[in-house]
mmCIF file of C-alpha atoms and ligand atoms in Angstrom:
data_model
loop_
_atom_site.group_PDB
_atom_site.id
_atom_site.type_symbol
_atom_site.label_atom_id
_atom_site.label_comp_id
_atom_site.label_asym_id
_atom_site.label_seq_id
_atom_site.Cartn_x
_atom_site.Cartn_y
_atom_site.Cartn_z
ATOM 1 C CA MET Y 1 13.035 -8.364 16.022
ATOM 2 C CA ALA Y 2 14.241 -7.536 12.483
ATOM 3 C CA PHE Y 3 12.930 -3.940 12.486
ATOM 4 C CA HIS Y 4 13.875 -3.041 16.003
ATOM 5 C CA GLY Y 5 14.081 0.838 16.187
ATOM 6 C CA GLU Y 6 13.166 1.382 12.580
ATOM 7 C CA VAL Y 7 10.259 3.658 11.563
ATOM 8 C CA ALA Y 8 7.637 2.488 9.093
ATOM 9 C CA VAL Y 9 5.026 4.734 7.435
ATOM 10 C CA VAL Y 10 2.046 2.592 6.305
ATOM 11 C CA THR Y 11 -0.515 4.434 4.206
ATOM 12 C CA GLY Y 12 -4.188 3.452 4.628
ATOM 13 C CA SER Y 13 -3.702 1.239 7.603
ATOM 14 C CA SER Y 14 -6.863 1.843 9.550
ATOM 15 C CA ARG Y 15 -8.111 -1.569 8.197
ATOM 16 C CA GLY Y 16 -7.515 -4.335 5.757
ATOM 17 C CA ILE Y 17 -4.064 -5.086 4.253
ATOM 18 C CA GLY Y 18 -2.598 -1.794 5.654
ATOM 19 C CA ARG Y 19 -3.591 -2.783 9.170
ATOM 20 C CA ALA Y 20 -2.049 -6.220 8.783
ATOM 21 C CA VAL Y 21 1.174 -4.443 7.545
ATOM 22 C CA ALA Y 22 1.278 -1.987 10.328
ATOM 23 C CA GLU Y 23 0.724 -4.764 13.031
ATOM 24 C CA LEU Y 24 3.417 -7.074 11.495
ATOM 25 C CA PHE Y 25 6.096 -4.282 11.317
ATOM 26 C CA ALA Y 26 5.242 -3.296 14.923
ATOM 27 C CA ALA Y 27 5.527 -6.834 16.044
ATOM 28 C CA GLU Y 28 8.998 -6.907 14.444
ATOM 29 C CA GLY Y 29 9.956 -3.934 16.485
ATOM 30 C CA ALA Y 30 9.296 -0.964 14.060
ATOM 31 C CA ARG Y 31 7.717 2.212 15.325
ATOM 32 C CA VAL Y 32 4.690 2.658 13.037
ATOM 33 C CA VAL Y 33 2.892 5.603 11.629
ATOM 34 C CA VAL Y 34 -0.666 4.457 10.939
ATOM 35 C CA ASN Y 35 -2.163 6.614 8.272
ATOM 36 C CA TYR Y 36 -5.847 6.990 7.459
ATOM 37 C CA ARG Y 37 -8.086 9.354 5.590
ATOM 38 C CA CYS Y 38 -11.531 8.980 7.209
ATOM 39 C CA ASP Y 39 -11.608 6.099 9.664
ATOM 40 C CA GLN Y 40 -10.148 7.671 12.751
ATOM 41 C CA ASP Y 41 -11.777 5.040 15.019
ATOM 42 C CA GLY Y 42 -10.151 2.271 12.973
ATOM 43 C CA ALA Y 43 -6.793 3.886 12.936
ATOM 44 C CA GLU Y 44 -6.833 4.521 16.785
ATOM 45 C CA GLN Y 45 -7.884 0.914 17.276
ATOM 46 C CA VAL Y 46 -4.851 -0.255 15.322
ATOM 47 C CA VAL Y 47 -2.564 1.994 17.367
ATOM 48 C CA ARG Y 48 -4.150 0.857 20.661
ATOM 49 C CA GLY Y 49 -3.609 -2.806 19.615
ATOM 50 C CA ILE Y 50 0.081 -2.270 18.795
ATOM 51 C CA VAL Y 51 0.690 -0.352 21.991
ATOM 52 C CA ALA Y 52 -1.071 -3.075 24.060
ATOM 53 C CA SER Y 53 1.276 -5.543 22.513
ATOM 54 C CA GLY Y 54 4.303 -3.595 23.647
ATOM 55 C CA GLY Y 55 4.885 -1.776 20.356
ATOM 56 C CA GLU Y 56 4.976 1.937 19.360
ATOM 57 C CA ALA Y 57 2.608 3.599 16.919
ATOM 58 C CA ILE Y 58 0.837 6.925 16.216
ATOM 59 C CA ALA Y 59 -2.163 7.641 13.986
ATOM 60 C CA VAL Y 60 -1.996 10.486 11.427
ATOM 61 C CA ARG Y 61 -4.867 11.595 9.326
ATOM 62 C CA ALA Y 62 -3.820 12.497 5.782
ATOM 63 C CA ASP Y 63 -5.306 12.179 2.327
ATOM 64 C CA VAL Y 64 -2.501 10.766 0.231
ATOM 65 C CA ALA Y 65 -3.902 12.440 -2.771
ATOM 66 C CA GLU Y 66 -3.327 15.947 -1.173
ATOM 67 C CA PRO Y 67 0.274 17.185 -1.309
ATOM 68 C CA GLU Y 68 -0.143 19.348 1.828
ATOM 69 C CA ASP Y 69 -1.499 16.346 3.692
ATOM 70 C CA VAL Y 70 1.347 14.180 2.561
ATOM 71 C CA GLU Y 71 3.870 16.775 3.648
ATOM 72 C CA ARG Y 72 2.289 16.948 7.025
ATOM 73 C CA LEU Y 73 2.153 13.141 7.343
ATOM 74 C CA PHE Y 74 5.958 12.949 6.954
ATOM 75 C CA LYS Y 75 6.562 15.967 9.120
ATOM 76 C CA GLU Y 76 4.566 14.247 11.861
ATOM 77 C CA ALA Y 77 6.509 11.005 11.351
ATOM 78 C CA LEU Y 78 9.754 12.876 11.782
ATOM 79 C CA ALA Y 79 8.531 14.858 14.762
ATOM 80 C CA ALA Y 80 7.471 11.616 16.497
ATOM 81 C CA TYR Y 81 10.252 9.217 15.564
ATOM 82 C CA GLY Y 82 13.044 11.348 13.875
ATOM 83 C CA THR Y 83 13.267 9.432 10.555
ATOM 84 C CA VAL Y 84 11.631 7.152 8.134
ATOM 85 C CA ASP Y 85 13.178 3.852 7.225
ATOM 86 C CA VAL Y 86 10.281 2.191 5.375
ATOM 87 C CA LEU Y 87 7.305 3.412 3.414
ATOM 88 C CA VAL Y 88 4.581 1.023 2.517
ATOM 89 C CA ASN Y 89 2.334 2.684 -0.055
ATOM 90 C CA ASN Y 90 -0.824 0.784 0.589
ATOM 91 C CA ALA Y 91 -3.722 3.317 0.517
ATOM 92 C CA GLY Y 92 -5.938 2.565 -2.338
ATOM 93 C CA ILE Y 93 -9.610 2.711 -3.541
ATOM 94 C CA LEU Y 94 -11.690 0.604 -5.851
ATOM 95 C CA GLU Y 95 -14.914 2.024 -7.221
ATOM 96 C CA PRO Y 96 -16.331 -0.371 -9.814
ATOM 97 C CA LYS Y 97 -18.425 1.168 -12.541
ATOM 98 C CA PRO Y 98 -19.193 0.050 -16.195
ATOM 99 C CA PHE Y 99 -16.786 1.578 -18.752
ATOM 100 C CA LEU Y 100 -19.482 3.456 -20.747
ATOM 101 C CA GLU Y 101 -20.789 5.198 -17.521
ATOM 102 C CA LEU Y 102 -17.383 6.420 -16.364
ATOM 103 C CA THR Y 103 -16.886 10.110 -15.950
ATOM 104 C CA LYS Y 104 -13.568 12.066 -16.092
ATOM 105 C CA GLN Y 105 -13.908 12.673 -12.407
ATOM 106 C CA ASP Y 106 -14.348 8.918 -11.694
ATOM 107 C CA ILE Y 107 -11.022 8.205 -13.480
ATOM 108 C CA LEU Y 108 -9.268 11.111 -11.706
ATOM 109 C CA THR Y 109 -10.576 10.169 -8.253
ATOM 110 C CA THR Y 110 -9.114 6.649 -8.582
ATOM 111 C CA PHE Y 111 -5.801 7.846 -10.065
ATOM 112 C CA GLU Y 112 -5.444 10.524 -7.404
ATOM 113 C CA THR Y 113 -5.435 8.068 -4.524
ATOM 114 C CA ASN Y 114 -3.956 5.016 -6.252
ATOM 115 C CA PHE Y 115 -1.185 6.567 -8.185
ATOM 116 C CA VAL Y 116 -0.702 10.190 -7.381
ATOM 117 C CA GLY Y 117 -0.815 9.227 -3.708
ATOM 118 C CA VAL Y 118 1.924 6.603 -4.103
ATOM 119 C CA ALA Y 119 4.091 9.163 -6.007
ATOM 120 C CA LEU Y 120 3.619 11.984 -3.515
ATOM 121 C CA CYS Y 121 4.354 9.715 -0.522
ATOM 122 C CA ALA Y 122 7.387 8.197 -2.254
ATOM 123 C CA GLN Y 123 8.688 11.741 -2.989
ATOM 124 C CA GLN Y 124 8.485 12.765 0.699
ATOM 125 C CA ALA Y 125 10.014 9.469 1.821
ATOM 126 C CA ALA Y 126 12.799 9.607 -0.766
ATOM 127 C CA ARG Y 127 13.895 13.070 0.430
ATOM 128 C CA ILE Y 128 14.499 11.606 3.928
ATOM 129 C CA MET Y 129 15.904 8.335 2.707
ATOM 130 C CA LEU Y 130 18.380 9.798 0.276
ATOM 131 C CA GLU Y 131 19.663 12.140 2.781
ATOM 132 C CA ARG Y 132 20.349 9.243 5.205
ATOM 133 C CA GLY Y 133 21.611 7.000 2.446
ATOM 134 C CA ARG Y 134 19.192 4.173 3.101
ATOM 135 C CA GLY Y 135 15.474 3.224 2.913
ATOM 136 C CA ARG Y 136 12.862 0.852 1.572
ATOM 137 C CA ILE Y 137 9.644 1.657 -0.391
ATOM 138 C CA VAL Y 138 7.094 -0.996 -0.937
ATOM 139 C CA ASN Y 139 4.120 -0.204 -3.288
ATOM 140 C CA ILE Y 140 0.966 -2.242 -2.974
ATOM 141 C CA ALA Y 141 -0.214 -2.687 -6.660
ATOM 142 C CA SER Y 142 -2.548 -5.406 -7.841
ATOM 143 C CA VAL Y 143 -2.596 -8.293 -10.144
ATOM 144 C CA SER Y 144 -5.106 -6.297 -12.133
ATOM 145 C CA GLY Y 145 -2.326 -3.984 -13.144
ATOM 146 C CA LEU Y 146 -0.320 -6.785 -14.891
ATOM 147 C CA ASP Y 147 -1.013 -7.432 -18.548
ATOM 148 C CA ASN Y 148 -4.793 -7.598 -19.175
ATOM 149 C CA PHE Y 149 -5.751 -8.954 -15.807
ATOM 150 C CA GLY Y 150 -8.125 -6.033 -14.968
ATOM 151 C CA THR Y 151 -11.868 -6.450 -15.325
ATOM 152 C CA ALA Y 152 -14.220 -4.406 -17.518
ATOM 153 C CA GLY Y 153 -15.889 -2.845 -14.454
ATOM 154 C CA ASN Y 154 -12.610 -1.808 -12.875
ATOM 155 C CA MET Y 155 -10.662 -0.096 -15.681
ATOM 156 C CA PRO Y 156 -9.366 3.027 -13.941
ATOM 157 C CA TYR Y 157 -8.407 0.894 -10.934
ATOM 158 C CA ALA Y 158 -6.493 -1.639 -13.139
ATOM 159 C CA ALA Y 159 -4.733 1.249 -15.111
ATOM 160 C CA SER Y 160 -3.849 3.078 -11.849
ATOM 161 C CA LYS Y 161 -2.188 -0.175 -10.570
ATOM 162 C CA ALA Y 162 -0.357 -0.671 -13.887
ATOM 163 C CA ALA Y 163 0.956 2.939 -13.372
ATOM 164 C CA VAL Y 164 2.102 1.931 -9.845
ATOM 165 C CA LEU Y 165 4.025 -1.081 -11.322
ATOM 166 C CA ASN Y 166 5.659 1.092 -13.978
ATOM 167 C CA PHE Y 167 6.530 3.699 -11.391
ATOM 168 C CA THR Y 168 8.132 1.068 -9.073
ATOM 169 C CA GLY Y 169 10.688 0.218 -11.730
ATOM 170 C CA VAL Y 170 11.521 3.672 -12.772
ATOM 171 C CA LEU Y 171 11.808 4.912 -9.093
ATOM 172 C CA ALA Y 172 13.952 1.905 -8.248
ATOM 173 C CA LYS Y 173 16.423 3.030 -10.870
ATOM 174 C CA ALA Y 174 16.200 6.708 -9.763
ATOM 175 C CA LEU Y 175 16.766 5.966 -6.122
ATOM 176 C CA ALA Y 176 19.447 3.180 -6.433
ATOM 177 C CA PRO Y 177 21.734 2.165 -4.843
ATOM 178 C CA HIS Y 178 20.759 3.098 -1.394
ATOM 179 C CA VAL Y 179 16.956 3.184 -1.449
ATOM 180 C CA LEU Y 180 15.248 0.015 -2.700
ATOM 181 C CA VAL Y 181 11.753 0.165 -4.296
ATOM 182 C CA ASN Y 182 9.609 -2.899 -4.884
ATOM 183 C CA ALA Y 183 5.969 -3.910 -5.265
ATOM 184 C CA VAL Y 184 3.538 -6.533 -4.129
ATOM 185 C CA ALA Y 185 0.672 -7.340 -6.599
ATOM 186 C CA PRO Y 186 -2.079 -9.229 -4.697
ATOM 187 C CA GLY Y 187 -4.966 -10.929 -6.250
ATOM 188 C CA PHE Y 188 -8.136 -11.303 -4.205
ATOM 189 C CA VAL Y 189 -7.508 -10.482 -0.674
ATOM 190 C CA GLU Y 190 -9.931 -11.106 2.268
ATOM 191 C CA THR Y 191 -10.690 -7.459 3.119
ATOM 192 C CA GLY Y 192 -13.730 -5.247 2.639
ATOM 193 C CA MET Y 193 -12.601 -4.064 -0.753
ATOM 194 C CA GLY Y 194 -14.321 -5.164 -3.936
ATOM 195 C CA HIS Y 195 -16.854 -7.553 -2.631
ATOM 196 C CA SER Y 196 -19.461 -8.362 -5.358
ATOM 197 C CA PRO Y 197 -21.143 -11.403 -6.916
ATOM 198 C CA GLU Y 198 -18.460 -11.252 -9.628
ATOM 199 C CA TYR Y 199 -15.748 -11.202 -7.019
ATOM 200 C CA GLU Y 200 -17.206 -14.377 -5.198
ATOM 201 C CA ALA Y 201 -17.369 -16.255 -8.541
ATOM 202 C CA VAL Y 202 -13.659 -15.445 -9.367
ATOM 203 C CA VAL Y 203 -12.535 -16.363 -5.867
ATOM 204 C CA THR Y 204 -13.893 -19.847 -5.935
ATOM 205 C CA ALA Y 205 -12.349 -20.351 -9.426
ATOM 206 C CA VAL Y 206 -8.710 -19.460 -8.607
ATOM 207 C CA PRO Y 207 -6.456 -22.540 -8.556
ATOM 208 C CA LEU Y 208 -5.892 -22.356 -4.772
ATOM 209 C CA GLY Y 209 -9.590 -21.927 -4.231
ATOM 210 C CA ARG Y 210 -9.190 -19.291 -1.582
ATOM 211 C CA LEU Y 211 -8.684 -15.675 -0.905
ATOM 212 C CA VAL Y 212 -5.204 -14.336 -0.100
ATOM 213 C CA GLN Y 213 -4.973 -13.300 3.514
ATOM 214 C CA PRO Y 214 -3.913 -9.612 4.534
ATOM 215 C CA ARG Y 215 -1.223 -11.229 6.694
ATOM 216 C CA GLU Y 216 0.368 -12.923 3.654
ATOM 217 C CA VAL Y 217 0.605 -9.610 1.801
ATOM 218 C CA ALA Y 218 2.088 -8.094 5.025
ATOM 219 C CA GLU Y 219 4.729 -10.882 5.164
ATOM 220 C CA ALA Y 220 5.727 -10.070 1.520
ATOM 221 C CA CYS Y 221 6.107 -6.339 2.490
ATOM 222 C CA LEU Y 222 8.210 -7.368 5.530
ATOM 223 C CA PHE Y 223 10.487 -9.442 3.296
ATOM 224 C CA LEU Y 224 10.910 -6.676 0.695
ATOM 225 C CA ALA Y 225 11.799 -4.184 3.529
ATOM 226 C CA SER Y 226 14.258 -6.565 5.172
ATOM 227 C CA ALA Y 227 18.043 -7.080 4.844
ATOM 228 C CA LYS Y 228 17.048 -10.472 3.128
ATOM 229 C CA ALA Y 229 15.905 -8.564 0.057
ATOM 230 C CA GLY Y 230 18.963 -6.332 -0.075
ATOM 231 C CA ALA Y 231 19.680 -7.376 -3.705
ATOM 232 C CA THR Y 232 16.099 -6.887 -4.861
ATOM 233 C CA THR Y 233 14.854 -3.652 -6.363
ATOM 234 C CA GLY Y 234 12.264 -2.808 -9.038
ATOM 235 C CA GLU Y 235 10.772 -6.142 -8.514
ATOM 236 C CA THR Y 236 7.160 -7.274 -8.031
ATOM 237 C CA ILE Y 237 6.010 -10.147 -5.861
ATOM 238 C CA VAL Y 238 2.630 -11.497 -7.215
ATOM 239 C CA MET Y 239 0.350 -13.086 -4.649
ATOM 240 C CA ASP Y 240 -2.768 -14.124 -6.381
ATOM 241 C CA ALA Y 241 -3.539 -17.710 -5.336
ATOM 242 C CA GLY Y 242 -2.888 -18.682 -8.948
ATOM 243 C CA PHE Y 243 -5.432 -16.297 -10.443
ATOM 244 C CA ARG Y 244 -3.262 -15.578 -13.504
ATOM 245 C CA LEU Y 245 -2.935 -19.376 -14.233
ATOM 246 C CA ARG Y 246 -6.635 -19.742 -14.932
HETATM 247 P P1 LIG G 18 -9.552 -1.362 2.343
HETATM 248 O O1 LIG G 18 -9.866 -2.457 3.285
HETATM 249 O O2 LIG G 18 -10.552 -0.700 1.570
HETATM 250 O O3 LIG G 18 -8.619 -0.344 3.042
HETATM 251 C C1 LIG G 18 -8.204 0.842 2.367
HETATM 252 C C2 LIG G 18 -7.336 1.736 3.357
HETATM 253 O O4 LIG G 18 -6.893 2.781 2.529
HETATM 254 C C3 LIG G 18 -8.128 2.239 4.373
HETATM 255 O O5 LIG G 18 -7.302 2.349 5.590
HETATM 256 C C4 LIG G 18 -8.449 3.727 3.962
HETATM 257 O O6 LIG G 18 -8.546 4.614 5.126
HETATM 258 C C5 LIG G 18 -7.291 3.966 3.136
HETATM 259 N N1 LIG G 18 -7.369 5.120 2.129
HETATM 260 C C6 LIG G 18 -8.219 5.089 1.107
HETATM 261 N N2 LIG G 18 -8.010 6.234 0.421
HETATM 262 C C7 LIG G 18 -7.092 6.954 1.039
HETATM 263 C C8 LIG G 18 -6.543 8.213 0.902
HETATM 264 N N3 LIG G 18 -6.748 8.901 -0.185
HETATM 265 N N4 LIG G 18 -5.600 8.702 1.722
HETATM 266 C C9 LIG G 18 -5.229 7.924 2.829
HETATM 267 N N5 LIG G 18 -5.854 6.664 3.098
HETATM 268 C C10 LIG G 18 -6.737 6.238 2.254
HETATM 269 O O7 LIG G 18 -8.549 -1.972 1.239
HETATM 270 P P2 LIG G 18 -7.537 -3.161 1.177
HETATM 271 O O8 LIG G 18 -8.342 -4.287 0.526
HETATM 272 O O9 LIG G 18 -6.917 -3.298 2.470
HETATM 273 O O10 LIG G 18 -6.544 -2.641 0.088
HETATM 274 C C11 LIG G 18 -5.320 -2.047 0.418
HETATM 275 C C12 LIG G 18 -4.471 -1.951 -0.803
HETATM 276 O O11 LIG G 18 -4.301 -3.179 -1.509
HETATM 277 C C13 LIG G 18 -5.036 -1.057 -1.889
HETATM 278 O O12 LIG G 18 -4.073 -0.274 -2.523
HETATM 279 C C14 LIG G 18 -5.742 -1.954 -2.829
HETATM 280 O O13 LIG G 18 -5.838 -1.490 -4.124
HETATM 281 C C15 LIG G 18 -4.684 -3.163 -2.781
HETATM 282 N N6 LIG G 18 -5.268 -4.432 -3.252
HETATM 283 C C16 LIG G 18 -6.305 -4.975 -2.561
HETATM 284 C C17 LIG G 18 -6.893 -6.160 -2.982
HETATM 285 C C18 LIG G 18 -8.007 -6.886 -2.358
HETATM 286 O O14 LIG G 18 -8.553 -7.823 -2.923
HETATM 287 N N7 LIG G 18 -8.540 -6.421 -1.251
HETATM 288 C C19 LIG G 18 -6.230 -6.771 -4.203
HETATM 289 C C20 LIG G 18 -5.251 -6.256 -4.719
HETATM 290 C C21 LIG G 18 -4.667 -5.058 -4.284
HETATM 291 P P3 LIG G 18 -9.874 5.330 5.531
HETATM 292 O O15 LIG G 18 -10.991 4.280 5.591
HETATM 293 O O16 LIG G 18 -9.527 5.902 6.861
HETATM 294 O O17 LIG G 18 -10.211 6.350 4.478
#
């Protein structure tokens, strides 16, 4: 078990990609902090599943966009497990809306969770990791944050993910050499996020003709947090089933 005894905080792990990440790290021996904002039942179900499989996990409610919540999330991680080795910044929201109808609050709401939340969690994790002289941070971005791959109905989302990708590189420089910071940029993943007629049409048109599975994104996170990726920092793994090739 590659992560035996290590501690992983996975934001937004009550369902979807975060859930797959939490379950995979737990299966590899990590003690996992399952974070959620609203879905307590989902988070507790994830914890129960991990414990039933012989792993260790706790659920902590915290809105990643709220500094006090984020501070408490990491305090609870330290209280339960004594340290944090890995942070997977996964929590994110997608609220499609035509550009001309967007309000300032729509844009801020998306940025608060998708970018500010990533920065606040990374800051708390970095304090712990720099003191210990080791740590890994993996940010879940999106292929929509690369170049012009966002869609007209998701402009704040794409811009927030572009910010995450830029932040990943800058933070990797700031925290080197002991803390490594990388990103995964998925295309269309089989979760509840973003389902719409437009989404279905794009999915069938990607070269691989299928959705990316949450487990595949989790495997990329596991790799980036592992010793195998010890020379990799400031990098992005794109997992888009060929979406960018169209
Ligand atoms: P999802 O199924 O909608 O799950 C989102 C998770 O984030 C939930 O656990 C939710 O918890 C949590 N969350 C949302 N806002 C939060 C906040 N402010 N504080 C704490 N937790 C919060 O989404 P997903 O598809 O798994 O996506 C996960 C990540 O992958 C996101 O960053 C997303 O942008 C990215 N991504 C997804 C796709 C895709 O096609 N699905 C593609 C590219 C990138 P509660 O329900 O408890 O609030």
